[in-house]
Structures are given as structure tokens and as C-alpha cells.
Amino acid sequence: PLFQFTEAISFAVNCDTQDEIDELWEKLSAGGEPGQCGWLKDQFGLSWQIVPSVLPELVSDPDPVVAGRVMQEMMQMTKLDIARLQSAAAGESY
């Protein structure tokens, strides 16, 4: 194509359930490329971030230790996993 997509244009989708995340991730990444921290490129090269609705609350926890654990866990993921993020917030290993 004459014009290529870049990360300057992207879509973020907030998902309430892991099933929503899993379904969108599977469909949008088919023929595309998964990235870190919930980012992916679809088959056309358009960037998406599939975000659990609970994530902003977890990463902005008033306790910086809790927020830090969540961020550290998220940085290890491609597709975001709500249960893992909540476990990290609670100080539990998943």
C-alpha cells in the first residue's frame, strides 16, 4: 500500500471480562503481530491496545507498592490477563 499505519494511530478497547479480551485478541491478532502490555497489530498493520476495564484502577492504587506490582506483572504480558493483574495487586503469585 502507498500509506502505512504507524503507532501514531491506534485504537484502545476497554474490556470488562477476560472472555472479551480473549475474543478480541484472537480475532485482531489473526494475521497480525502481538506486542507487549496488551498491544497488537492487526493484519493491516493497525495498532490496538486491548485493555481490561479494571486496569486504570489497579495501576493507580494509592499504595505505590500495589501499583508497582501490577505494573511489573503487566510488563511481562502480551495479552493482558485480569486474574494475573488482580493477583499481583493482592500480593499473590499466580
mmCIF file of C-alpha atoms in Angstrom:
data_model
loop_
_atom_site.group_PDB
_atom_site.id
_atom_site.type_symbol
_atom_site.label_atom_id
_atom_site.label_comp_id
_atom_site.label_asym_id
_atom_site.label_seq_id
_atom_site.Cartn_x
_atom_site.Cartn_y
_atom_site.Cartn_z
ATOM 1 C CA PRO A 1 0.000 0.000 0.000
ATOM 2 C CA LEU A 2 1.016 3.566 -0.611
ATOM 3 C CA PHE A 3 0.379 4.602 3.005
ATOM 4 C CA GLN A 4 1.400 2.521 6.025
ATOM 5 C CA PHE A 5 -0.100 2.623 9.520
ATOM 6 C CA THR A 6 2.160 3.631 12.410
ATOM 7 C CA GLU A 7 1.735 3.634 16.186
ATOM 8 C CA ALA A 8 0.732 7.307 15.859
ATOM 9 C CA ILE A 9 -2.743 5.968 15.068
ATOM 10 C CA SER A 10 -4.132 3.302 17.376
ATOM 11 C CA PHE A 11 -7.338 2.146 19.000
ATOM 12 C CA ALA A 12 -7.835 1.212 22.650
ATOM 13 C CA VAL A 13 -10.670 -1.129 23.574
ATOM 14 C CA ASN A 14 -11.762 -1.447 27.214
ATOM 15 C CA CYS A 15 -12.985 -4.925 28.117
ATOM 16 C CA ASP A 16 -14.945 -5.884 31.228
ATOM 17 C CA THR A 17 -14.197 -9.626 31.096
ATOM 18 C CA GLN A 18 -11.347 -11.939 30.206
ATOM 19 C CA ASP A 19 -13.603 -13.565 27.614
ATOM 20 C CA GLU A 20 -13.902 -10.210 25.814
ATOM 21 C CA ILE A 21 -10.130 -9.764 25.915
ATOM 22 C CA ASP A 22 -9.521 -13.295 24.648
ATOM 23 C CA GLU A 23 -12.010 -12.980 21.784
ATOM 24 C CA LEU A 24 -10.772 -9.587 20.589
ATOM 25 C CA TRP A 25 -7.146 -10.638 20.922
ATOM 26 C CA GLU A 26 -7.716 -13.798 18.889
ATOM 27 C CA LYS A 27 -9.623 -12.021 16.113
ATOM 28 C CA LEU A 28 -7.488 -8.883 15.853
ATOM 29 C CA SER A 29 -4.117 -10.617 16.096
ATOM 30 C CA ALA A 30 -5.006 -13.223 13.436
ATOM 31 C CA GLY A 31 -2.598 -12.493 10.614
ATOM 32 C CA GLY A 32 -1.110 -9.697 12.679
ATOM 33 C CA GLU A 33 1.503 -9.404 15.382
ATOM 34 C CA PRO A 34 1.138 -9.462 19.186
ATOM 35 C CA GLY A 35 3.041 -6.900 21.212
ATOM 36 C CA GLN A 36 3.758 -6.194 24.860
ATOM 37 C CA CYS A 37 1.323 -4.939 27.501
ATOM 38 C CA GLY A 38 -1.883 -5.609 25.584
ATOM 39 C CA TRP A 39 -0.746 -4.047 22.302
ATOM 40 C CA LEU A 40 -1.096 -5.795 18.956
ATOM 41 C CA LYS A 41 -1.085 -5.035 15.253
ATOM 42 C CA ASP A 42 -3.889 -6.435 13.128
ATOM 43 C CA GLN A 43 -3.431 -7.954 9.685
ATOM 44 C CA PHE A 44 -3.473 -4.474 8.135
ATOM 45 C CA GLY A 45 -0.804 -3.063 10.469
ATOM 46 C CA LEU A 46 -3.210 -1.007 12.585
ATOM 47 C CA SER A 47 -2.241 -0.864 16.275
ATOM 48 C CA TRP A 48 -4.699 -1.821 19.005
ATOM 49 C CA GLN A 49 -4.493 -1.944 22.783
ATOM 50 C CA ILE A 50 -6.877 -4.392 24.426
ATOM 51 C CA VAL A 51 -7.286 -3.146 27.995
ATOM 52 C CA PRO A 52 -9.100 -4.638 30.992
ATOM 53 C CA SER A 53 -11.516 -2.015 32.350
ATOM 54 C CA VAL A 54 -10.096 -2.634 35.824
ATOM 55 C CA LEU A 55 -6.515 -1.761 34.807
ATOM 56 C CA PRO A 56 -6.623 2.016 35.451
ATOM 57 C CA GLU A 57 -7.876 1.387 38.985
ATOM 58 C CA LEU A 58 -5.162 -1.210 39.645
ATOM 59 C CA VAL A 59 -2.245 0.876 38.359
ATOM 60 C CA SER A 60 -3.422 3.983 40.202
ATOM 61 C CA ASP A 61 -3.812 2.277 43.575
ATOM 62 C CA PRO A 62 -2.996 4.753 46.367
ATOM 63 C CA ASP A 63 -0.418 2.274 47.666
ATOM 64 C CA PRO A 64 2.591 2.611 45.342
ATOM 65 C CA VAL A 65 3.723 -0.917 46.207
ATOM 66 C CA VAL A 66 0.426 -2.348 44.927
ATOM 67 C CA ALA A 67 0.506 -0.213 41.774
ATOM 68 C CA GLY A 68 4.125 -1.231 41.207
ATOM 69 C CA ARG A 69 3.350 -4.939 41.473
ATOM 70 C CA VAL A 70 0.558 -4.554 38.914
ATOM 71 C CA MET A 71 2.834 -2.644 36.519
ATOM 72 C CA GLN A 72 5.597 -5.203 36.927
ATOM 73 C CA GLU A 73 3.180 -8.048 36.157
ATOM 74 C CA MET A 74 1.706 -6.208 33.157
ATOM 75 C CA MET A 75 5.171 -5.601 31.686
ATOM 76 C CA GLN A 76 5.658 -9.384 31.457
ATOM 77 C CA MET A 77 2.497 -9.941 29.404
ATOM 78 C CA THR A 78 1.495 -9.728 25.793
ATOM 79 C CA LYS A 79 -2.279 -10.314 26.074
ATOM 80 C CA LEU A 80 -3.375 -8.897 29.431
ATOM 81 C CA ASP A 81 -4.794 -11.324 31.977
ATOM 82 C CA ILE A 82 -7.216 -9.857 34.520
ATOM 83 C CA ALA A 83 -6.705 -12.634 37.097
ATOM 84 C CA ARG A 84 -2.915 -12.220 36.996
ATOM 85 C CA LEU A 85 -3.206 -8.446 37.390
ATOM 86 C CA GLN A 86 -5.607 -8.799 40.321
ATOM 87 C CA SER A 87 -3.352 -11.416 41.935
ATOM 88 C CA ALA A 88 -0.389 -9.067 41.604
ATOM 89 C CA ALA A 89 -2.411 -6.282 43.226
ATOM 90 C CA ALA A 90 -3.286 -8.601 46.107
ATOM 91 C CA GLY A 91 0.355 -9.632 46.524
ATOM 92 C CA GLU A 92 -0.365 -13.209 45.483
ATOM 93 C CA SER A 93 1.673 -15.191 42.987
ATOM 94 C CA TYR A 94 -0.306 -16.500 40.058
#
